């Protein structure tokens, strides 16, 4: 950014030097001192000079002289020399003779006096430059006081040239100077109009804030209608030479640039000035309409972005056929983004969002340059969403009365009380623990009145012994204790619903041994076990012949591993074949009933180890075409396959659902996860879409994401209808590399969000003082002894400093004065020294 | 284990052959004082073959006599307002470490400064309840080495007791304390009474003028006892008085004994003097009064003239400070280690020879396999930390035991492996409750060994930092990818003899100035690789460790409670993140969901939680807080016209919009962390 600004500065000053030829006269930096005769005889015809006359140095003029001297260089840039004329004592001429003439400065062009300034109008460099230029550019910059004057000028300009209308609250200000300096260069190109009347500004109807200066560019050259005022584009930044110059350059650029080359190579004024460039991708057939769109957009974006129209017939672009907009940012190395947008509003939001972000970044950059303190402040600000959320909630008392608080003493006896005791081991200072504790209270609420379940908690910060004994190595840990059994550690989502379900399902010891076919059927229909009959859940029945004992053991083990997540039953009576025939399997086999559907599926069991069976059951229980949610995504992520996601704002349409299900069940089922996402249920899906397409595309949208391989994102063409055939052929094209990704997921590592305090460096910086503390003391003492005579004075002198320090600290405001801030620490050093001396 | 068994077989074979009539044990512990019992406890728990030799008939015989005035100056703080047993040990300076909750000292005395008899009872119970194997009435009078290449250390220790019974051990743990009184010899020192035998009945001192030699706690304790009945007490020592609250060293003068400082400074006749006892001489006059003079005068005296012939300082300098004669002179100069039985295998420490020379691993510099425990091991941290006192050496003894377990039994230093997401938590947990780190500050440290790729770490507790370079061989653990050292320190220039420790603004409150903290606070060193022995030797004198690759100070805390989310935990997290070059923030499941679908990589918290189906859902209320803080985006609000949003959400929507303009910042800077108001 800084480099860019430098570029403007240099180009601007280059302009300046071209516009005016500057005769160099003597030393540039010093005020010339001449006698009246020398001065008047040396005046050149077209040369402006600012002169003041002095007899002796009068004390009142001193500050004025300083300011004049400071502005010598600035005025020199405009070819104006500054001369101090020394009046001889006996001189009684016009300029030297009168006492009050000596309190003035005179502006000459050649030997013509243009204006005389009272010295109090020239109070600083800004006012000197502004007033001098104002006087010289009398024609180029018109000063108006009434609306009529303004309108007259405007009307006169229509069809001829453009107008720059500036409002400054007062003349002689920095803004005034900036306007004058720009007018010096552009005065011949545009008509400049200046006012200090706020009413004129109000009438122009732009910004009611009259306390700050404003500048409007009035497009009068193209205006044809005399009745209508010219179109205006306000400068939305502070009035500085750079900003005005930039604004005028932008206004002068063509409204819409015609492009007939690779957009990557295109460079316009906008890009050079750090603004984005929007390409309208056009075709021969639609060119006229596109041109109108481009112009419309260009007016909307004037001063914020450039607009170019690119004909695809001329340039062969390797981009999606249906992309209609491209966005090029001024940042180097950022590739052009091709987008499919439907409304010009979308383009405007896109550009404005970008520039907003950019502006914030710029501000941050400036802040960093300003002072390091700011950076430290950021370091101090909590950026952990979980910790911050918990901190903000710490004043609220949790409704913990449903949850038994256990201690080292009561822990073991409590485990004997209920059939099933749930224990949350947590640390009261730890944020994640406290989040889970909140969910836990909600679980307690859900389970209120359920027989045989006791919810309890142990604060490991109070009772580390029991936590160590129970093998709790991290916080939070949730365990379920059942009489006479090994405790089960909960390893699911730390959320209310999931935990509630786990506790409910854990009531039943798995796998449940079923004794008759009737029991098995009741189990499959969810009637058994009776504790869970009203609770919807997925279940698995293992069907074994009496002989297959090894697989049965493995299944039994798998059942207990899955306990709490899935209920499992086991059947291996003599009449097992009757049951297995019904579901068209032969033992060993599994019968699955998903919570989401009524049907029962039979799968033959070929795996031998418990872990494999667990994996298999988990896999089989996954839906074919699930609605993806925050809760269930991890299950599907584990498959490590690409995702085909149907984003829908609300429920999925029946047709789409049918087609997608067909697709999901089809031969390609093994290759990818097809799923849908309901933005109403999972609003964060909008964040996903924004990340993919920069804005939210029209919904529904079908998206292919290569999550684990390359991260490319493709969008199914919205003009095609969602049918199995269309999707399959699109997928073929993807595979063949014929489609161009809309975006690619970042593969950036997760780096530290902010730097840490560099204590090592701080200690080193303070090094000598810090480590050689004692020896510096001795030196001080020696000095003190030498100065013994003046000791009293020294103390007297020191006291006001001390007071001032205290005052300074107080002045930092309440709250701050209690902090060990840097000045205080410095003060402490001072104090420590004093203590040792006394 | 197998090795030990084998050795025992070999040895019993030797015995059978009648080579020598000795009893063999893997470990021999000398002394059944606190350190000896502590060592025995760990050996017993580990199932090792050991024996403790005690010359007295009961444990803790030193405490049966000392301190003479029977008041222990180790605090017995029975209430801390906390139930955390580990934390409470920080303020219980008398208990030994054990699994037995009945063996906590607060069950033995209600007094803050307990009676020494309580310690004797405590030690007796400790030995009895835990069934420690101790041979009482066995005074080891001689120790020699017997070279044998099969022995653990290339030699056996052969011990003989007062009855000429011999014992053979592979490893000798010396926990005999320092019990030999320090004595100074000067002309007239025969008139001096020792602290060991001097009367403790104040009545015996009524109306007397007393001179005390020494300036330690025993000297002040003696003075305190008789302060109210004497004419006046003078106290002479070479060094100036060192106050433990100024030096934060518990061996210096404790406030409980410092009554004499009051009476001196308030000109109530008592007084302190500095002078070298070696230059002193005492002469007794005919009335039995004791006069102070200088050895220098005595050397030139006229031998025949008796007392009258001796020049007294006041003869030349008539306002000489100690010109008044004394009724009694008492020597309270402390104790030293008994070197006599070791046959030169244990050199003393420099000139002072108060303590045996040992390495930071507590192993003798001269003899391998010989370890010094307890008070006698204080040379490692003399005048620095608490290694000479029960509340310090109970931890160093455990550390020595762990070193031995690794060296001789192949049991590596106990450790736990955690996922990297638990790193901040494990440090915060330890610095808030660990008592060994707290008491043995700058000596014992927790070591965190990083695994490759920094996805997990291994946590080792209370390792002696002095032998950091030897970590891999001493613990049997590997440090392949860098390490953190968690240690506690006082500010470098804060306390000391001459320092004013009460100056204004002595406490630092802001995390960014934490390195200037003065009071005990946690410090974390980061090394990309294990420091070498050379680096350890050459480390800066003020530092306990060589220069690290990065360092972090957790700002000192008035309550020693380092759990503040913004002042303590956040800066620590940033430090760890920057050392590991990763992002250690916690995320709600919703954020992880977004990352999982929009980025190719997940932050560790999502990777190790959400992706393994252990995401942190969080309550609606908390998620809303996160949204208000601007740390979580609420995507539901962009779809505001939607039918799913209840009216109550309107508020949060407005809030969100407002927050986008003015981000709310936590008000932590208003919280005053300093000890002033």
mmCIF file of C-alpha atoms in Angstrom, chain A residues 373 376-393 396 408 429-432 434-436 438-439 442 460-465 468 473-475 491-496 498 618 628-635 637-638 643 645 647 649 677 679-692 696 705-712 744-760 762-764 766 769-774 805 809 814-822 824-825 828-829 831-832 835, chain B residues 82-87 416-419 421-422 424-426 428-429 432-433 492-493 499-500 502-516 518 542-543 547-554 556 561 563 565-566 569-571 573-605 610-623 625-626 628-636 638-639 642-644 659 664-666 668-670 672-674 676-677:
data_model
loop_
_atom_site.group_PDB
_atom_site.id
_atom_site.type_symbol
_atom_site.label_atom_id
_atom_site.label_comp_id
_atom_site.label_asym_id
_atom_site.label_seq_id
_atom_site.Cartn_x
_atom_site.Cartn_y
_atom_site.Cartn_z
ATOM 1 C CA UNK A 373 0.531 -0.797 21.877
ATOM 2 C CA UNK A 376 -0.608 -5.749 22.287
ATOM 3 C CA UNK A 377 -4.207 -4.868 22.813
ATOM 4 C CA UNK A 378 -5.188 -7.392 20.192
ATOM 5 C CA UNK A 379 -3.049 -9.978 21.869
ATOM 6 C CA UNK A 380 -4.920 -9.328 25.075
ATOM 7 C CA UNK A 381 -8.309 -9.763 23.484
ATOM 8 C CA UNK A 382 -9.796 -13.188 23.816
ATOM 9 C CA UNK A 383 -10.151 -14.843 20.420
ATOM 10 C CA UNK A 384 -11.269 -18.232 21.634
ATOM 11 C CA UNK A 385 -15.003 -18.405 21.057
ATOM 12 C CA UNK A 386 -15.549 -21.055 23.699
ATOM 13 C CA UNK A 387 -13.565 -19.315 26.439
ATOM 14 C CA UNK A 388 -15.133 -15.968 25.635
ATOM 15 C CA UNK A 389 -18.662 -17.383 25.598
ATOM 16 C CA UNK A 390 -18.103 -18.992 28.989
ATOM 17 C CA UNK A 391 -16.574 -15.805 30.418
ATOM 18 C CA UNK A 392 -19.580 -13.835 29.309
ATOM 19 C CA UNK A 393 -21.841 -16.264 31.071
ATOM 20 C CA UNK A 396 -25.169 -16.682 35.730
ATOM 21 C CA UNK A 408 -13.687 -37.592 47.502
ATOM 22 C CA UNK A 429 -11.685 -23.192 35.672
ATOM 23 C CA UNK A 430 -11.724 -24.868 32.314
ATOM 24 C CA UNK A 431 -13.919 -23.463 29.558
ATOM 25 C CA UNK A 432 -14.840 -26.644 27.697
ATOM 26 C CA UNK A 434 -18.155 -25.383 31.751
ATOM 27 C CA UNK A 435 -19.751 -25.620 28.322
ATOM 28 C CA UNK A 436 -20.398 -29.300 28.898
ATOM 29 C CA UNK A 438 -24.347 -26.343 30.837
ATOM 30 C CA UNK A 439 -25.388 -29.056 28.410
ATOM 31 C CA UNK A 442 -30.097 -29.615 30.088
ATOM 32 C CA UNK A 460 -11.432 -32.265 39.783
ATOM 33 C CA UNK A 461 -10.007 -28.911 40.801
ATOM 34 C CA UNK A 462 -11.428 -29.606 44.268
ATOM 35 C CA UNK A 463 -10.952 -33.356 44.335
ATOM 36 C CA UNK A 464 -7.963 -34.365 42.229
ATOM 37 C CA UNK A 465 -7.552 -37.628 44.119
ATOM 38 C CA UNK A 468 -6.822 -39.675 39.343
ATOM 39 C CA UNK A 473 -6.734 -37.663 32.412
ATOM 40 C CA UNK A 474 -8.468 -34.814 30.652
ATOM 41 C CA UNK A 475 -11.379 -32.511 31.225
ATOM 42 C CA UNK A 491 -16.991 -40.665 23.647
ATOM 43 C CA UNK A 492 -19.723 -39.011 21.610
ATOM 44 C CA UNK A 493 -20.679 -35.441 20.784
ATOM 45 C CA UNK A 494 -20.648 -33.182 23.816
ATOM 46 C CA UNK A 495 -24.185 -32.006 23.275
ATOM 47 C CA UNK A 496 -27.449 -32.320 25.146
ATOM 48 C CA UNK A 498 -26.453 -36.957 22.083
ATOM 49 C CA UNK A 618 -21.324 -48.094 12.098
ATOM 50 C CA UNK A 628 -26.161 -33.486 6.639
ATOM 51 C CA UNK A 629 -26.080 -31.626 9.967
ATOM 52 C CA UNK A 630 -23.478 -30.309 12.354
ATOM 53 C CA UNK A 631 -24.068 -33.408 14.455
ATOM 54 C CA UNK A 632 -23.777 -36.118 11.833
ATOM 55 C CA UNK A 633 -21.158 -34.733 9.426
ATOM 56 C CA UNK A 634 -18.205 -36.412 11.230
ATOM 57 C CA UNK A 635 -19.695 -39.859 10.618
ATOM 58 C CA UNK A 637 -16.315 -37.394 6.930
ATOM 59 C CA UNK A 638 -14.723 -40.580 8.190
ATOM 60 C CA UNK A 643 -19.191 -35.000 -1.084
ATOM 61 C CA UNK A 645 -24.188 -31.798 -1.428
ATOM 62 C CA UNK A 647 -28.073 -27.195 -0.619
ATOM 63 C CA UNK A 649 -33.369 -23.497 1.672
ATOM 64 C CA UNK A 677 -28.230 -29.718 3.579
ATOM 65 C CA UNK A 679 -30.202 -24.215 5.432
ATOM 66 C CA UNK A 680 -33.127 -23.765 7.774
ATOM 67 C CA UNK A 681 -31.870 -26.529 10.057
ATOM 68 C CA UNK A 682 -28.185 -25.849 9.488
ATOM 69 C CA UNK A 683 -27.795 -22.122 8.886
ATOM 70 C CA UNK A 684 -24.013 -22.419 8.974
ATOM 71 C CA UNK A 685 -24.463 -23.939 5.517
ATOM 72 C CA UNK A 686 -24.702 -20.361 4.281
ATOM 73 C CA UNK A 687 -21.190 -19.833 5.554
ATOM 74 C CA UNK A 688 -20.132 -22.866 3.553
ATOM 75 C CA UNK A 689 -21.762 -21.470 0.384
ATOM 76 C CA UNK A 690 -20.180 -18.078 0.907
ATOM 77 C CA UNK A 691 -16.803 -19.707 1.198
ATOM 78 C CA UNK A 692 -17.407 -21.590 -2.051
ATOM 79 C CA UNK A 696 -24.875 -17.221 -1.817
ATOM 80 C CA UNK A 705 -16.622 -30.981 -3.092
ATOM 81 C CA UNK A 706 -13.383 -32.913 -3.277
ATOM 82 C CA UNK A 707 -12.873 -32.632 0.478
ATOM 83 C CA UNK A 708 -9.926 -34.920 0.865
ATOM 84 C CA UNK A 709 -8.253 -34.692 -2.522
ATOM 85 C CA UNK A 710 -7.365 -31.276 -3.831
ATOM 86 C CA UNK A 711 -10.323 -29.416 -2.384
ATOM 87 C CA UNK A 712 -11.935 -28.326 -5.665
ATOM 88 C CA UNK A 744 -10.537 -24.479 -4.287
ATOM 89 C CA UNK A 745 -10.540 -25.061 -0.543
ATOM 90 C CA UNK A 746 -7.599 -23.582 1.261
ATOM 91 C CA UNK A 747 -5.017 -26.073 2.383
ATOM 92 C CA UNK A 748 -3.424 -23.650 4.749
ATOM 93 C CA UNK A 749 -2.222 -24.909 8.096
ATOM 94 C CA UNK A 750 -3.728 -23.549 11.282
ATOM 95 C CA UNK A 751 -1.111 -21.103 12.463
ATOM 96 C CA UNK A 752 -1.108 -19.143 15.715
ATOM 97 C CA UNK A 753 -3.778 -16.455 15.355
ATOM 98 C CA UNK A 754 -1.582 -13.812 16.995
ATOM 99 C CA UNK A 755 1.993 -13.523 18.243
ATOM 100 C CA UNK A 756 2.912 -14.130 21.881
ATOM 101 C CA UNK A 757 4.669 -11.664 24.144
ATOM 102 C CA UNK A 758 8.343 -11.924 23.380
ATOM 103 C CA UNK A 759 9.599 -11.967 26.943
ATOM 104 C CA UNK A 760 13.008 -13.189 25.901
ATOM 105 C CA UNK A 762 12.014 -7.807 26.505
ATOM 106 C CA UNK A 763 14.369 -9.255 29.075
ATOM 107 C CA UNK A 764 17.287 -8.761 26.764
ATOM 108 C CA UNK A 766 16.136 -4.500 29.704
ATOM 109 C CA UNK A 769 19.603 -2.629 33.874
ATOM 110 C CA UNK A 770 17.905 -5.833 34.775
ATOM 111 C CA UNK A 771 20.822 -8.052 35.538
ATOM 112 C CA UNK A 772 23.299 -5.442 36.739
ATOM 113 C CA UNK A 773 20.802 -3.941 39.077
ATOM 114 C CA UNK A 774 23.024 -4.026 42.138
ATOM 115 C CA UNK A 805 3.826 10.970 37.628
ATOM 116 C CA UNK A 809 -1.375 7.945 36.077
ATOM 117 C CA UNK A 814 -10.474 5.078 36.307
ATOM 118 C CA UNK A 815 -9.642 1.445 35.879
ATOM 119 C CA UNK A 816 -6.434 2.237 34.134
ATOM 120 C CA UNK A 817 -4.739 3.824 37.069
ATOM 121 C CA UNK A 818 -4.688 0.519 38.861
ATOM 122 C CA UNK A 819 -2.698 -1.166 36.184
ATOM 123 C CA UNK A 820 1.004 -1.768 36.180
ATOM 124 C CA UNK A 821 1.522 0.161 33.009
ATOM 125 C CA UNK A 822 4.829 0.943 31.433
ATOM 126 C CA UNK A 824 4.561 2.986 36.283
ATOM 127 C CA UNK A 825 7.133 0.349 35.867
ATOM 128 C CA UNK A 828 9.149 1.852 40.047
ATOM 129 C CA UNK A 829 12.774 1.761 39.007
ATOM 130 C CA UNK A 831 11.492 4.414 43.515
ATOM 131 C CA UNK A 832 13.558 1.343 44.115
ATOM 132 C CA UNK A 835 14.681 3.245 48.827
ATOM 133 C CA UNK B 82 -9.708 -25.440 49.379
ATOM 134 C CA UNK B 83 -10.250 -29.169 49.413
ATOM 135 C CA UNK B 84 -7.626 -29.954 46.775
ATOM 136 C CA UNK B 85 -5.268 -32.268 48.660
ATOM 137 C CA UNK B 86 -2.335 -31.575 46.356
ATOM 138 C CA UNK B 87 -2.789 -27.824 46.675
ATOM 139 C CA UNK B 416 1.131 -39.458 30.781
ATOM 140 C CA UNK B 417 0.546 -38.827 27.086
ATOM 141 C CA UNK B 418 -2.105 -36.333 26.052
ATOM 142 C CA UNK B 419 -3.333 -34.893 22.776
ATOM 143 C CA UNK B 421 -5.276 -29.821 22.692
ATOM 144 C CA UNK B 422 -4.758 -30.577 26.380
ATOM 145 C CA UNK B 424 -2.650 -25.458 27.972
ATOM 146 C CA UNK B 425 -4.904 -27.277 30.408
ATOM 147 C CA UNK B 426 -2.237 -29.602 31.752
ATOM 148 C CA UNK B 428 -2.654 -24.639 34.102
ATOM 149 C CA UNK B 429 -3.712 -27.591 36.223
ATOM 150 C CA UNK B 432 -2.319 -24.233 40.196
ATOM 151 C CA UNK B 433 -2.139 -27.300 42.365
ATOM 152 C CA UNK B 492 15.407 -12.155 39.969
ATOM 153 C CA UNK B 493 16.136 -8.922 41.753
ATOM 154 C CA UNK B 499 16.197 -5.460 49.548
ATOM 155 C CA UNK B 500 13.088 -3.577 50.496
ATOM 156 C CA UNK B 502 7.569 -3.825 50.528
ATOM 157 C CA UNK B 503 8.118 -1.021 48.068
ATOM 158 C CA UNK B 504 5.166 0.428 46.233
ATOM 159 C CA UNK B 505 4.138 -1.270 43.007
ATOM 160 C CA UNK B 506 6.076 -4.366 43.938
ATOM 161 C CA UNK B 507 3.511 -6.566 42.230
ATOM 162 C CA UNK B 508 2.973 -6.727 38.492
ATOM 163 C CA UNK B 509 -0.628 -6.920 37.368
ATOM 164 C CA UNK B 510 -0.465 -6.997 33.610
ATOM 165 C CA UNK B 511 0.227 -10.085 31.604
ATOM 166 C CA UNK B 512 2.439 -8.220 29.171
ATOM 167 C CA UNK B 513 4.810 -7.257 31.997
ATOM 168 C CA UNK B 514 4.753 -10.734 33.496
ATOM 169 C CA UNK B 515 8.487 -11.192 33.094
ATOM 170 C CA UNK B 516 8.950 -8.547 35.773
ATOM 171 C CA UNK B 518 8.499 -10.527 41.690
ATOM 172 C CA UNK B 542 21.046 -16.006 37.576
ATOM 173 C CA UNK B 543 19.083 -18.538 35.625
ATOM 174 C CA UNK B 547 18.934 -19.773 27.435
ATOM 175 C CA UNK B 548 15.728 -21.183 25.939
ATOM 176 C CA UNK B 549 14.361 -20.680 22.437
ATOM 177 C CA UNK B 550 11.392 -18.912 23.973
ATOM 178 C CA UNK B 551 10.214 -18.159 27.473
ATOM 179 C CA UNK B 552 6.894 -17.351 29.051
ATOM 180 C CA UNK B 553 6.074 -15.946 32.456
ATOM 181 C CA UNK B 554 2.580 -16.304 33.840
ATOM 182 C CA UNK B 556 2.303 -13.342 39.468
ATOM 183 C CA UNK B 561 -4.624 -18.728 41.414
ATOM 184 C CA UNK B 563 -6.867 -19.618 36.147
ATOM 185 C CA UNK B 565 -8.978 -16.705 31.224
ATOM 186 C CA UNK B 566 -7.542 -13.460 29.873
ATOM 187 C CA UNK B 569 -4.555 -18.663 30.190
ATOM 188 C CA UNK B 570 -4.739 -16.548 27.032
ATOM 189 C CA UNK B 571 -1.095 -15.363 27.040
ATOM 190 C CA UNK B 573 -1.968 -20.240 24.931
ATOM 191 C CA UNK B 574 -0.421 -17.668 22.598
ATOM 192 C CA UNK B 575 3.037 -18.663 23.798
ATOM 193 C CA UNK B 576 2.398 -22.361 23.249
ATOM 194 C CA UNK B 577 0.781 -21.708 19.873
ATOM 195 C CA UNK B 578 3.778 -19.733 18.699
ATOM 196 C CA UNK B 579 6.260 -22.333 19.915
ATOM 197 C CA UNK B 580 4.332 -25.109 18.191
ATOM 198 C CA UNK B 581 3.224 -22.978 15.261
ATOM 199 C CA UNK B 582 -0.378 -24.077 15.499
ATOM 200 C CA UNK B 583 -3.761 -22.817 16.614
ATOM 201 C CA UNK B 584 -4.806 -24.121 20.019
ATOM 202 C CA UNK B 585 -8.177 -22.411 20.282
ATOM 203 C CA UNK B 586 -11.343 -24.272 21.203
ATOM 204 C CA UNK B 587 -14.211 -24.253 18.738
ATOM 205 C CA UNK B 588 -17.877 -25.070 18.910
ATOM 206 C CA UNK B 589 -19.033 -27.917 16.699
ATOM 207 C CA UNK B 590 -20.673 -25.459 14.339
ATOM 208 C CA UNK B 591 -17.317 -23.788 13.603
ATOM 209 C CA UNK B 592 -15.684 -27.168 13.102
ATOM 210 C CA UNK B 593 -18.480 -28.074 10.677
ATOM 211 C CA UNK B 594 -17.745 -24.935 8.670
ATOM 212 C CA UNK B 595 -13.996 -25.620 8.660
ATOM 213 C CA UNK B 596 -14.545 -29.266 7.745
ATOM 214 C CA UNK B 597 -16.465 -28.315 4.618
ATOM 215 C CA UNK B 598 -14.509 -25.239 3.592
ATOM 216 C CA UNK B 599 -10.892 -25.995 4.397
ATOM 217 C CA UNK B 600 -8.668 -28.910 3.719
ATOM 218 C CA UNK B 601 -7.194 -28.873 7.201
ATOM 219 C CA UNK B 602 -8.774 -28.635 10.627
ATOM 220 C CA UNK B 603 -7.432 -26.915 13.731
ATOM 221 C CA UNK B 604 -6.277 -29.432 16.387
ATOM 222 C CA UNK B 605 -9.342 -28.949 18.556
ATOM 223 C CA UNK B 610 -15.303 -32.923 16.231
ATOM 224 C CA UNK B 611 -13.750 -35.085 13.525
ATOM 225 C CA UNK B 612 -13.779 -37.985 15.991
ATOM 226 C CA UNK B 613 -17.437 -37.377 16.700
ATOM 227 C CA UNK B 614 -16.672 -35.633 19.985
ATOM 228 C CA UNK B 615 -17.571 -32.113 18.964
ATOM 229 C CA UNK B 616 -18.511 -29.474 21.470
ATOM 230 C CA UNK B 617 -22.101 -28.564 20.683
ATOM 231 C CA UNK B 618 -22.536 -25.981 23.405
ATOM 232 C CA UNK B 619 -25.810 -24.580 24.616
ATOM 233 C CA UNK B 620 -27.783 -22.082 22.573
ATOM 234 C CA UNK B 621 -27.059 -19.462 25.196
ATOM 235 C CA UNK B 622 -23.306 -19.876 24.993
ATOM 236 C CA UNK B 623 -23.310 -19.854 21.221
ATOM 237 C CA UNK B 625 -22.550 -15.169 23.666
ATOM 238 C CA UNK B 626 -19.920 -16.160 21.138
ATOM 239 C CA UNK B 628 -22.210 -11.314 20.460
ATOM 240 C CA UNK B 629 -18.467 -11.366 20.991
ATOM 241 C CA UNK B 630 -18.020 -11.460 17.229
ATOM 242 C CA UNK B 631 -16.231 -14.795 17.443
ATOM 243 C CA UNK B 632 -18.973 -16.856 15.859
ATOM 244 C CA UNK B 633 -21.094 -15.827 12.908
ATOM 245 C CA UNK B 634 -24.816 -16.296 13.180
ATOM 246 C CA UNK B 635 -25.841 -17.307 9.674
ATOM 247 C CA UNK B 636 -29.453 -17.673 10.665
ATOM 248 C CA UNK B 638 -29.245 -13.189 7.240
ATOM 249 C CA UNK B 639 -32.355 -15.175 6.539
ATOM 250 C CA UNK B 642 -37.539 -16.971 7.511
ATOM 251 C CA UNK B 643 -40.308 -18.671 9.414
ATOM 252 C CA UNK B 644 -38.091 -20.677 11.730
ATOM 253 C CA UNK B 659 -21.377 -5.462 17.465
ATOM 254 C CA UNK B 664 -17.110 -5.461 22.325
ATOM 255 C CA UNK B 665 -13.879 -6.094 24.055
ATOM 256 C CA UNK B 666 -13.559 -8.081 27.227
ATOM 257 C CA UNK B 668 -10.371 -7.691 31.675
ATOM 258 C CA UNK B 669 -8.277 -4.568 31.873
ATOM 259 C CA UNK B 670 -10.596 -3.249 34.528
ATOM 260 C CA UNK B 672 -7.283 -5.292 39.253
ATOM 261 C CA UNK B 673 -4.817 -8.056 39.704
ATOM 262 C CA UNK B 674 -2.487 -6.280 42.060
ATOM 263 C CA UNK B 676 -3.375 -2.766 46.218
ATOM 264 C CA UNK B 677 -6.724 -1.109 45.973
#
